[in-house]
Coordinates of C-alpha atoms (C1' of nucleotides) in Angstrom, one line a residue:
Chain A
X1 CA 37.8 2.1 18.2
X2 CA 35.9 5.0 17.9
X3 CA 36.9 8.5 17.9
X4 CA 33.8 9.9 19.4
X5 CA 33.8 11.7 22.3
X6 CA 29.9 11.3 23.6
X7 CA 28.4 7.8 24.7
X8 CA 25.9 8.1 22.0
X9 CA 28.2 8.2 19.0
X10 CA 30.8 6.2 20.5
X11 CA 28.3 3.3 21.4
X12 CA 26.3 3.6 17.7
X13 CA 29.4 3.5 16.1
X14 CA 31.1 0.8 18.1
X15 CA 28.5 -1.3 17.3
X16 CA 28.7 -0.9 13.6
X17 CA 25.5 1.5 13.6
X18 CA 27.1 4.4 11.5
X19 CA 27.0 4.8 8.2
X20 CA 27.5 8.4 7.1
X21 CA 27.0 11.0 9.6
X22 CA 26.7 15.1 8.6
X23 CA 28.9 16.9 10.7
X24 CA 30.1 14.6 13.0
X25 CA 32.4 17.1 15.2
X26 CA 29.6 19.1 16.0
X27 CA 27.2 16.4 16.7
X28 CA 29.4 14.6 18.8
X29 CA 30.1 18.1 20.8
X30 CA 26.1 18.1 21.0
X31 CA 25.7 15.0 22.7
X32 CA 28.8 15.1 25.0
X33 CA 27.5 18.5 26.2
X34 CA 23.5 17.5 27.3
X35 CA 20.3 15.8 26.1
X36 CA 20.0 15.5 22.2
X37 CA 16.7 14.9 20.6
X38 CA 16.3 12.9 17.6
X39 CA 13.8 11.2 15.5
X40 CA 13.6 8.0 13.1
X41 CA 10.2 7.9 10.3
X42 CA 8.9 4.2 10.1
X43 CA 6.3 3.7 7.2
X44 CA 3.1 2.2 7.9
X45 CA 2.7 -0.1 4.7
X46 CA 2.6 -3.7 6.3
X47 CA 0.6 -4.3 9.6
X48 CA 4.0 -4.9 11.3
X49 CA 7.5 -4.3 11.1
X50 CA 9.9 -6.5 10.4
X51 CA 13.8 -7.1 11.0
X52 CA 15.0 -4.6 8.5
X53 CA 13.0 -2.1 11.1
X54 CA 15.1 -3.7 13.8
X55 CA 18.2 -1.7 13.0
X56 CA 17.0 1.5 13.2
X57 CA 14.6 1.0 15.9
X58 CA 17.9 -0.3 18.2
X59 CA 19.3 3.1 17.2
X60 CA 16.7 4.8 18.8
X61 CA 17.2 2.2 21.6
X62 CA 20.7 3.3 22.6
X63 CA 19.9 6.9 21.9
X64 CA 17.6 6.9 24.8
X65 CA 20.4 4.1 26.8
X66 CA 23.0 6.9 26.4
X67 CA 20.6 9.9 28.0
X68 CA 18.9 11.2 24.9
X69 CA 15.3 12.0 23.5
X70 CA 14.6 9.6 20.6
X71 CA 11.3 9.9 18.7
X72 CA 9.5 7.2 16.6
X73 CA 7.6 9.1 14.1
X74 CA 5.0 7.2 12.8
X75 CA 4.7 8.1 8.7
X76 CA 0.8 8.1 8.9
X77 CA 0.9 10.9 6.7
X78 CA 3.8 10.3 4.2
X79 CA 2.7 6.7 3.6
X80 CA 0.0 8.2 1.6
X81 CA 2.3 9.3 -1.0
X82 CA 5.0 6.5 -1.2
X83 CA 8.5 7.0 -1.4
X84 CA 10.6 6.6 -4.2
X85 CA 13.6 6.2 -3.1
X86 CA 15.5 2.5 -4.1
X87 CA 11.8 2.1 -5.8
X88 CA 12.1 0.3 -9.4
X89 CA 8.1 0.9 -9.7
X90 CA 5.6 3.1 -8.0
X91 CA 4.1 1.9 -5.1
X92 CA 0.5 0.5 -4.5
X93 CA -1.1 3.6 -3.4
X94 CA -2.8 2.7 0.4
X95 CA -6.1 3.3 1.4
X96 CA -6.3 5.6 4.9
X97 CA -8.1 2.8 6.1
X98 CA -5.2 0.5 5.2
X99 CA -2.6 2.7 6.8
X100 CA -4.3 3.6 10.4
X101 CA -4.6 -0.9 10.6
X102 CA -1.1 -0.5 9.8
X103 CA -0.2 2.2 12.5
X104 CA -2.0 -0.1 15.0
X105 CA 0.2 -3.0 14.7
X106 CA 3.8 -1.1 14.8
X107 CA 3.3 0.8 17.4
X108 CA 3.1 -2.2 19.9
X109 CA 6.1 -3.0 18.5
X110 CA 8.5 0.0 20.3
X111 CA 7.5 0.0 23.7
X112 CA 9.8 -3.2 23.9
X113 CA 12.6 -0.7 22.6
X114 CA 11.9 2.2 24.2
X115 CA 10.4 4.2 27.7
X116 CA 7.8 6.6 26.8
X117 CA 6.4 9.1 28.5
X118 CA 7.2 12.7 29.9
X119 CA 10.2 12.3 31.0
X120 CA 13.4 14.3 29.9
X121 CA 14.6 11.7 28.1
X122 CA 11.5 9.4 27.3
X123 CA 10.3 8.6 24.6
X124 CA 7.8 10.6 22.0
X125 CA 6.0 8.7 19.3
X126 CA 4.4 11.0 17.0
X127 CA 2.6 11.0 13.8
X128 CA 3.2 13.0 10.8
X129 CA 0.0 12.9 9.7
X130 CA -0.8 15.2 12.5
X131 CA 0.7 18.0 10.9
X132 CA 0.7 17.0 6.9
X133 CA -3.0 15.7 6.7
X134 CA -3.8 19.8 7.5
X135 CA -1.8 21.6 4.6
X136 CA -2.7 24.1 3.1
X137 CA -1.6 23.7 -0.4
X138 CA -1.2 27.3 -1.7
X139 CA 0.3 28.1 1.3
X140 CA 2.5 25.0 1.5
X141 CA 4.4 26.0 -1.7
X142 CA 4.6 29.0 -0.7
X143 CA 6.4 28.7 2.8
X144 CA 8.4 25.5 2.2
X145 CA 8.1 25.2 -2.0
X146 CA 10.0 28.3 -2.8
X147 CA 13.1 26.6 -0.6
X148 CA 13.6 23.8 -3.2
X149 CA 14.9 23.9 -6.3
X150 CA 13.8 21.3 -8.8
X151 CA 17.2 21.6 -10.5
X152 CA 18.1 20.2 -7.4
X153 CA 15.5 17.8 -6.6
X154 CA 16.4 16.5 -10.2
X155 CA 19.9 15.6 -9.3
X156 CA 19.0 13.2 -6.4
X157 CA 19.7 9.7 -6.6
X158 CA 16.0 8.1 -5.9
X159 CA 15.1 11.0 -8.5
X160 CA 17.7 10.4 -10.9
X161 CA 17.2 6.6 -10.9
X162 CA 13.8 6.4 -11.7
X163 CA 14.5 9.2 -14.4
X164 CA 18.1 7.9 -16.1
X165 CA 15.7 4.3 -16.5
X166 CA 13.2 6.5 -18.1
X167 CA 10.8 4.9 -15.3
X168 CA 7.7 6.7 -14.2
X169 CA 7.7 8.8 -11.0
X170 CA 4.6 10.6 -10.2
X171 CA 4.2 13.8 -9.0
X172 CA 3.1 12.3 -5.8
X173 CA 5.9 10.3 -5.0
X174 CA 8.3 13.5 -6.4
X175 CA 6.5 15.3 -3.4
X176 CA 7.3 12.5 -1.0
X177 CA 11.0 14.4 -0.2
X178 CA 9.9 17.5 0.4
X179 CA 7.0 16.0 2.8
X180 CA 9.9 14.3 4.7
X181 CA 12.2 17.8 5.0
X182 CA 8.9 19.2 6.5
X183 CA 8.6 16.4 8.7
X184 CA 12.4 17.4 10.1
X185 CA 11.6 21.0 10.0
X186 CA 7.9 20.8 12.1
X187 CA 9.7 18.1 14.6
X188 CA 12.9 20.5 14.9
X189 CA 9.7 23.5 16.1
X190 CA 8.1 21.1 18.7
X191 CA 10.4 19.6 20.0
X192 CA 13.7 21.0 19.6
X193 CA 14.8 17.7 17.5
X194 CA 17.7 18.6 15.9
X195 CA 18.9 14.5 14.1
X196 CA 17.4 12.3 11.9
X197 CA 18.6 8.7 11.7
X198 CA 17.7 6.1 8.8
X199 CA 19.1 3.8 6.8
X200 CA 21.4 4.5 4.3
X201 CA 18.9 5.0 1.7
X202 CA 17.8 8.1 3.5
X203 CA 20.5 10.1 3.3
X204 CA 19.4 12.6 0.5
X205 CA 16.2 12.9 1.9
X206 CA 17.4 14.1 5.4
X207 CA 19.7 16.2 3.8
X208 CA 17.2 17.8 2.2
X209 CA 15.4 18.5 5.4
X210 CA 18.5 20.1 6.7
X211 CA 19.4 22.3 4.1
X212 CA 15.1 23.5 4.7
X213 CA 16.0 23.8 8.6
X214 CA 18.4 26.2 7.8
X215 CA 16.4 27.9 5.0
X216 CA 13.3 28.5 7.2
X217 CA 14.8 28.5 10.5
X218 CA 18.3 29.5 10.5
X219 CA 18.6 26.0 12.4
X220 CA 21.5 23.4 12.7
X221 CA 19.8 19.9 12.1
X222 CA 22.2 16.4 11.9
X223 CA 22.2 13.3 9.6
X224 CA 22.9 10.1 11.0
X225 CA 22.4 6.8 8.3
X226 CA 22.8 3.0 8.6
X227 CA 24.6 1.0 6.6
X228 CA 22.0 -1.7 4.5
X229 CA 22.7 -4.6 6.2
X230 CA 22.9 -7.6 3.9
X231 CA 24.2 -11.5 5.3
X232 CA 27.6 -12.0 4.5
X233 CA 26.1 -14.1 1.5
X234 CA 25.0 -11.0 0.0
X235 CA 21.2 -11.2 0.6
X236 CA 18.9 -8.8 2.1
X237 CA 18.3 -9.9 5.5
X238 CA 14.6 -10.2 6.2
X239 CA 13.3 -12.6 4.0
X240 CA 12.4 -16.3 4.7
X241 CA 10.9 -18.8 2.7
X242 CA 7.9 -18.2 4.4
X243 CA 8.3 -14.3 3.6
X244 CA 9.8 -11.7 5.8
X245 CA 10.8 -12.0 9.2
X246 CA 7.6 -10.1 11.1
X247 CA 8.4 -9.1 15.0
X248 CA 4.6 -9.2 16.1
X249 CA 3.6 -12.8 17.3
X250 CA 0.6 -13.2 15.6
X251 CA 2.2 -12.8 12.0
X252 CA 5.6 -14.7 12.8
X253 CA 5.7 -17.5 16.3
X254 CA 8.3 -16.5 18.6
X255 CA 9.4 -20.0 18.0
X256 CA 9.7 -19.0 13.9
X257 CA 11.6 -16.0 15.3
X258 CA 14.0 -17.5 17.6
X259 CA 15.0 -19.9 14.7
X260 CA 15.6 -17.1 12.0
X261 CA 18.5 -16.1 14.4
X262 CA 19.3 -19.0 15.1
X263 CA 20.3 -19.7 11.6
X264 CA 22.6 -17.2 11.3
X265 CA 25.6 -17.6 8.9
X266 CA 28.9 -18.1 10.7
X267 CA 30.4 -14.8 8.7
X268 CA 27.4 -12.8 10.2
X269 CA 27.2 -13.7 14.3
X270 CA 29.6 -10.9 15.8
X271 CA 28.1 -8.4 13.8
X272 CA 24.3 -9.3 14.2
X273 CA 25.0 -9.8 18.0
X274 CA 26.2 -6.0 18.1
X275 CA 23.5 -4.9 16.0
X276 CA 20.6 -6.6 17.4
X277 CA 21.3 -7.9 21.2
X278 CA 22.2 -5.2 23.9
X279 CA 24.8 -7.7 25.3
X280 CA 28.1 -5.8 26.4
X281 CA 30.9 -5.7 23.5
X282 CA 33.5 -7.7 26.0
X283 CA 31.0 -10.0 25.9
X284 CA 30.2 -10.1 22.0
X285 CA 33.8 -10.4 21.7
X286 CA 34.2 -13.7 23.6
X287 CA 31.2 -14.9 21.4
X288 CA 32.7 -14.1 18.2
X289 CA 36.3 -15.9 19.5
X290 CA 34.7 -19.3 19.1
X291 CA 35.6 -20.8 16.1
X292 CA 33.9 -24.0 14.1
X293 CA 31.3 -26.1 15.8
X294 CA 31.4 -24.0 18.9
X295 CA 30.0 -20.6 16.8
X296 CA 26.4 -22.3 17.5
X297 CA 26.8 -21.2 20.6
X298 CA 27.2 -17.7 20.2
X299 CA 24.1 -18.1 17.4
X300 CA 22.3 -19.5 20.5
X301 CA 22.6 -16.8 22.6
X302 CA 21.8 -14.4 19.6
X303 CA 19.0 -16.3 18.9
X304 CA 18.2 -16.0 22.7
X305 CA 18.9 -12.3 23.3
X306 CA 17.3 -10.6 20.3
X307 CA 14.4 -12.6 20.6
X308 CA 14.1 -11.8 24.1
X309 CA 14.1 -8.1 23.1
X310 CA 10.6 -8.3 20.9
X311 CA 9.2 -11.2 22.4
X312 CA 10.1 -11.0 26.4
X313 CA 12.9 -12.9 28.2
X314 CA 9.8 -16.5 28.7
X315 CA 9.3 -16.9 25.1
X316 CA 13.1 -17.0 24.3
X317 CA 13.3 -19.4 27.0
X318 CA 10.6 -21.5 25.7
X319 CA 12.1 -21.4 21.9
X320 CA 15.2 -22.3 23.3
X321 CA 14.3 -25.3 25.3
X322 CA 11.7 -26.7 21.7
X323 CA 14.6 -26.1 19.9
X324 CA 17.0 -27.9 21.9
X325 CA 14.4 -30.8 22.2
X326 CA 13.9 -30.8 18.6
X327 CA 17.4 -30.7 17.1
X328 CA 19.7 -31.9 20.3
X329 CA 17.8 -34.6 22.2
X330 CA 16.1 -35.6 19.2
X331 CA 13.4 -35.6 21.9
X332 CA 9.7 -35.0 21.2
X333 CA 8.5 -31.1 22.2
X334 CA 5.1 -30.7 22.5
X335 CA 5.6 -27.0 22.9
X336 CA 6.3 -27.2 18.5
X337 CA 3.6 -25.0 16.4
X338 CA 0.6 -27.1 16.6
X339 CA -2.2 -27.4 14.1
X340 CA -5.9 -28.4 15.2
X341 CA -7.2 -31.0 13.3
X342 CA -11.4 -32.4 13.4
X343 CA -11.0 -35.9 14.9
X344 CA -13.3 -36.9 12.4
X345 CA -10.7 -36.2 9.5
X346 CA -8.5 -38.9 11.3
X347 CA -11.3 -41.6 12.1
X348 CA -12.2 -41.4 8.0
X349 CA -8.2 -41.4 7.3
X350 CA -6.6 -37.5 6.9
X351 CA -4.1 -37.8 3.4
X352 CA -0.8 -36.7 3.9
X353 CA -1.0 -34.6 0.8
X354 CA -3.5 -32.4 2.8
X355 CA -1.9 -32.5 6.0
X356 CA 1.2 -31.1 4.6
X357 CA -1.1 -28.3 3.2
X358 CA -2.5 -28.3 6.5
X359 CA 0.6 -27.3 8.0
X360 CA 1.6 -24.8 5.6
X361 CA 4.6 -26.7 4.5
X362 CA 3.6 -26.3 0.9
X363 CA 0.7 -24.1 -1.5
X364 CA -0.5 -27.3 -2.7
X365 CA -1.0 -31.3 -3.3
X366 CA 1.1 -31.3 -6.1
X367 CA 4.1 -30.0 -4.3
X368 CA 3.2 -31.9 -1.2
X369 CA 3.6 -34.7 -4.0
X370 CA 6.9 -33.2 -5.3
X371 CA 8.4 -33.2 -1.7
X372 CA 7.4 -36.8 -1.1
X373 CA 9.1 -37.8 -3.9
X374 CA 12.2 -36.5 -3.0
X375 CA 12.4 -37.4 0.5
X376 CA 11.4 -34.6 2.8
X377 CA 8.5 -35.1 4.2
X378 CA 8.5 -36.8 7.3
X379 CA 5.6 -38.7 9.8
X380 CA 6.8 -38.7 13.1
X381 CA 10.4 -38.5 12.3
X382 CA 9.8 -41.5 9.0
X383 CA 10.3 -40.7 5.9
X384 CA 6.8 -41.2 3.9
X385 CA 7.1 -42.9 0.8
X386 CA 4.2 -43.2 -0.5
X387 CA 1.8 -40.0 -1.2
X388 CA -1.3 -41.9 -1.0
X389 CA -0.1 -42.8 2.8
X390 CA -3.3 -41.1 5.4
X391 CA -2.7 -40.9 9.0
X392 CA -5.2 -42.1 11.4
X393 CA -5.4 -42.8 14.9
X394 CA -2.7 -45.3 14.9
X395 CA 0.0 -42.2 13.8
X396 CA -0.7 -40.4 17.0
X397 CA 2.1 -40.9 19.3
X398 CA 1.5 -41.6 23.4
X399 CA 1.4 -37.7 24.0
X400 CA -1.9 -38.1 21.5
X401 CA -0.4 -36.1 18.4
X402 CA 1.3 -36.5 15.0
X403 CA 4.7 -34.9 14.3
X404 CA 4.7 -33.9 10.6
X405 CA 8.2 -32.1 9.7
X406 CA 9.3 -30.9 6.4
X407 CA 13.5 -30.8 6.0
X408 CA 15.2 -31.1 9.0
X409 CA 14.3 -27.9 10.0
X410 CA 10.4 -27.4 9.8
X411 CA 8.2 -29.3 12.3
X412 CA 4.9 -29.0 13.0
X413 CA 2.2 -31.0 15.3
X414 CA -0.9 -32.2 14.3
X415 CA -3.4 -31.8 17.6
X416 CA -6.9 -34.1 17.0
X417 CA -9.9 -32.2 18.4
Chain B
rG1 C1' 0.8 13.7 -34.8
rG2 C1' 4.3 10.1 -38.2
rG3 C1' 7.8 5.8 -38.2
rA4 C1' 10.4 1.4 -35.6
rG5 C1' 10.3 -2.3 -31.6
rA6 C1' 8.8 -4.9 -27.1
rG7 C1' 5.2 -7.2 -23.5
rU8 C1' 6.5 -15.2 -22.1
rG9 C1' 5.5 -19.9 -16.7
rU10 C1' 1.7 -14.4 -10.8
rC11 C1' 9.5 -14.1 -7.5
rC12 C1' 13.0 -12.2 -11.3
rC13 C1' 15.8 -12.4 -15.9
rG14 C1' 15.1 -14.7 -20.4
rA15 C1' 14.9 -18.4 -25.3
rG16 C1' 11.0 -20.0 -28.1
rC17 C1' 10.9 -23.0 -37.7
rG18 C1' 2.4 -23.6 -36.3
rG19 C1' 2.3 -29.6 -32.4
rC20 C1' 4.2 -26.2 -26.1
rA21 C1' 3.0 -27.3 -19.7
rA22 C1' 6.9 -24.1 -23.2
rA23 C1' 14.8 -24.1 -23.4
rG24 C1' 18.3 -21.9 -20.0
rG25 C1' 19.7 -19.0 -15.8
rG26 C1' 18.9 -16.6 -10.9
rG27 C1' 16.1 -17.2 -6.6
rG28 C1' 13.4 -20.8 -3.7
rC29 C1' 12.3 -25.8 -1.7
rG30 C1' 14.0 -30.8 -0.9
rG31 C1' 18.2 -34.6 -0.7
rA32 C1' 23.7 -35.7 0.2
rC33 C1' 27.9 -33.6 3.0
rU34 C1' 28.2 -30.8 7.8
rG35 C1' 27.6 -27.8 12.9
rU36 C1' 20.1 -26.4 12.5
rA37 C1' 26.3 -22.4 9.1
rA38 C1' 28.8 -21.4 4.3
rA39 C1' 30.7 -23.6 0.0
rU40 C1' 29.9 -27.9 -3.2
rC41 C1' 27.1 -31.8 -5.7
rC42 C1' 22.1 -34.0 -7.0
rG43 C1' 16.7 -33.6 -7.5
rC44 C1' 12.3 -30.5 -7.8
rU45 C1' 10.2 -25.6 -9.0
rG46 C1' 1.4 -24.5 -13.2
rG47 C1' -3.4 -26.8 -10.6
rC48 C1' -6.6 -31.1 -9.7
rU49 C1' -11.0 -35.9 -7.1
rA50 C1' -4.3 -37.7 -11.7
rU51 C1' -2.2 -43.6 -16.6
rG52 C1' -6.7 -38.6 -17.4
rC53 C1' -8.7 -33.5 -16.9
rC54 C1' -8.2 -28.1 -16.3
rU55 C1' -5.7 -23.2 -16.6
rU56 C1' -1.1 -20.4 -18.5
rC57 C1' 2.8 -16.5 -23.1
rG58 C1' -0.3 -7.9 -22.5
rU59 C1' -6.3 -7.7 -23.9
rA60 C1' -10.2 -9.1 -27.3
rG61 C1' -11.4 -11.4 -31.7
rG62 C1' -9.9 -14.2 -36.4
rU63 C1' -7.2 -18.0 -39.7
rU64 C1' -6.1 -23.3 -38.8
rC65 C1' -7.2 -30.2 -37.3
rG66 C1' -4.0 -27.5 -34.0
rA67 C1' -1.6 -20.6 -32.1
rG68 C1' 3.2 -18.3 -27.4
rU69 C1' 4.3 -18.5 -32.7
rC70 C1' 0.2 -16.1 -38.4
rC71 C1' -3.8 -12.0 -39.2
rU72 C1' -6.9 -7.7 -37.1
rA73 C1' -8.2 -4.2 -33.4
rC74 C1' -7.1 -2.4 -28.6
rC75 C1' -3.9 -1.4 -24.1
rU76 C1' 1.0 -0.5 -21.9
rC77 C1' 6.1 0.6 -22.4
rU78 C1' 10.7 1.8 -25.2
rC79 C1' 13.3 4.0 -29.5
rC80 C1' 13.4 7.5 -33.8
rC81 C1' 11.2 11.9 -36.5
rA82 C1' 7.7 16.5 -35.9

RNA sequence: GGGAGAGUGUCCCGAGCGGCAAAGGGGGCGGACUGUAAAUCCGCUGGCUAUGCCUUCGUAGGUUCGAGUCCUACCUCUCCCA
């Protein structure tokens, strides 16, 4: 399938990780031969990551599978400027307050994906702002300025875009590129890094950090880019109606999780599984035989293995079995997200209007209203009717809750305390 | 510096003779059909203690019974001239 000599490039690119790679010959030489170091930069601008990080973090994944260094660099520094790239509008500039809150909560995320430590081939997560935070301006121009040329810089898509739309782009955020060739250049130093990976979005901007290895260093540095993974529907993949698709628990349930994978489109199952299980290709490739009715069961065991990956092997398992109580045995699972509510709400008679608030089905009563009115908000599996309906003690079922669900799909329990 | 134009429902795009909670899309949510899929069809898509009340069309004033619509100033962006 692929033409790649080393398990590294064979594996990324058998699994539909390769986009554009510089060089490939040469890099593929490098890996066959010994250990190869290389280094992904994840932005700190939410207080997790979500799936569209998943890609590239399983890159790293199979990089260290296949006997290799990887290193997640942590953009502590860059995030203060903001990159531009595939930008309509600057961003929101971050407080450095905002961003170290941010670092905490992605970094729990990788040691799911990845062994660190000391090892030849563990793991490194490192911080840009390390090194960036401490430039000396003057100096800065000086040893890495003079290797850029803005004719250059100009001709760039994320440069060109913003420029051709006659859109703003800062100063700041024109630095952003040059801070991110650095970044390649001080890693390459330390640690003898010679490859950056990202998605394809990237690809100018390692470039540029190659063509500044070889400037300051006389080194040979790699590309390696993603494709932008979209659902065969042609949307970005990531976003819910409840907003992105978080991998730390606290901001999305594993529950939440399990489902979004569960829901995958039919056109989208063999590639996903590939991208964002570790299950063996034969395997994938009896998966993605099934045809009709039978593909849920491949999206089960997607929705099984990748949430397995973030959220351990007992929470998939305990999604799994809700979900199959929930959809298959039309039984009742108690293990379904559960809301507290004061006992004394339900004694004085608790409106549906709120509850469904409550639950975070809807922003507000009025849509609560909306929803009633066309059918989809459901009492312990009945269809409410009327919006002035409360629920009291006489709702709660025998296991002493109410089951309020939303569609067919959203369910939540209502727990009296 | 001079001249011309634009900013609309807090997701986006976009109509809007002085009576407007404001056309139409896209997206989203719900319903039907299915397989917890896609496609398709239908409904909904400012808030509330709701036959009424409140808040929305860049910002602040003004004219008017009544302003998204007219006038003035300001802000931001675009185009043309210097």
């Amino acid at each position: 399938m692929s033409a790649y000599k080393s398990d590294f490039l064979h594996t990324l690119a058998s699994r539909g990780f390769i986009h554009q790679v510089s060089e490939p010959e040469a890099l593929d030489a490098l890996a066959k031969k010994g250990a190869v170091t290389g280094y992904i930069g994840f932005d700190c601008t939410a207080a997790s990551l979500h799936v569209g990080s998943l890609l590239p973090i399983m890159m790293l994944h199979w990089m260290q599978q296949t006997g290799h260094k990887p290193i997640a660099l942590m953009g502590g520094g860059t995030t203060r400027v903001g990159d531009p790239s595939g930008k309509d509008e600057s961003r929101r500039i971050l407080t450095d307050e905002m961003i170290n809150e941010n670092l905490k909560g992605i970094r729990a995320i990788f040691s799911k994906f990845l062994k660190f430590g000391d090892g030849k081939s563990d793991a490194i997560m490192a911080n840009n702002a390390d090194w960036l935070n401490a430039l000396n301006y003057i100096d800065f121009l000086r040893d890495v300025g003079k290797h850029f040329s803005v004719n250059r810089m100009l001709a760039f898509d994320s440069v060109k875009m913003r420029l051709d739309r006659q859109q703003e782009l800062s100063f700041l955020e024109f630095n952003y590129m040059i801070l991110q060739a650095y970044d390649f250049v001080e890693l390459h130093k330390r640690t003898g890094c010679i490859l950056q990976m990202g998605g394809s979005d990237q690809w100018g901007n390692i470039i540029n950090g190659i063509d500044l290895g070889r400037r300051m260093m006389n080194a040979q540095l790699f590309a390696l880019t993603s494709p932008l993974i979209t659902t065969s529907s042609g949307a970005k993949m990531g976003k819910t109606a409840a907003g992105a698709v978080w991998l730390n628990a606290d901001l999305m349930s594993p529950y939440n999780y399990w489902q979004y994978w569960r829901n995958t489109e039919d056109g989208d199952v063999e590639r996903f599984l590939k991208l964002f299980t570790v299950l063996p290709l034969d395997e994938i490739a009896r998966l993605a035989a099934l045809k009709g009715q039978d593909i849920n069961e491949a999206k089960k065991v997607l929705a099984n293995e990748s949430t397995a990956l973030v959220h351990g092997r007992a929470a998939a398992d305990e999604a799994a079995g809700t979900a199959r109580k929930t959809f298959e045995d039309g039984t009742f699972a108690e293990s379904l997200p559960t809301i507290e509510i004061p006992r004394a709400q339900l004694d004085g008679g608790y409106g549906v209007l709120t509850a469904a608030v409550a639950a975070g089905f809807v922003a507000s009563t009025g849509e609560a209203r909306r929803q009633i009115k066309g059918g989809g908000l459901k009492v312990n599996d009945e269809t409410v009717s009327d919006e002035k309906m409360t629920l009291t003690a006489k709702n709660l079922t025998p296991e002493g809750v109410i089951k309020l669900s939303l569609g067919r799909k959203r369910h939540v329990l209502l727990k009296p305390v």
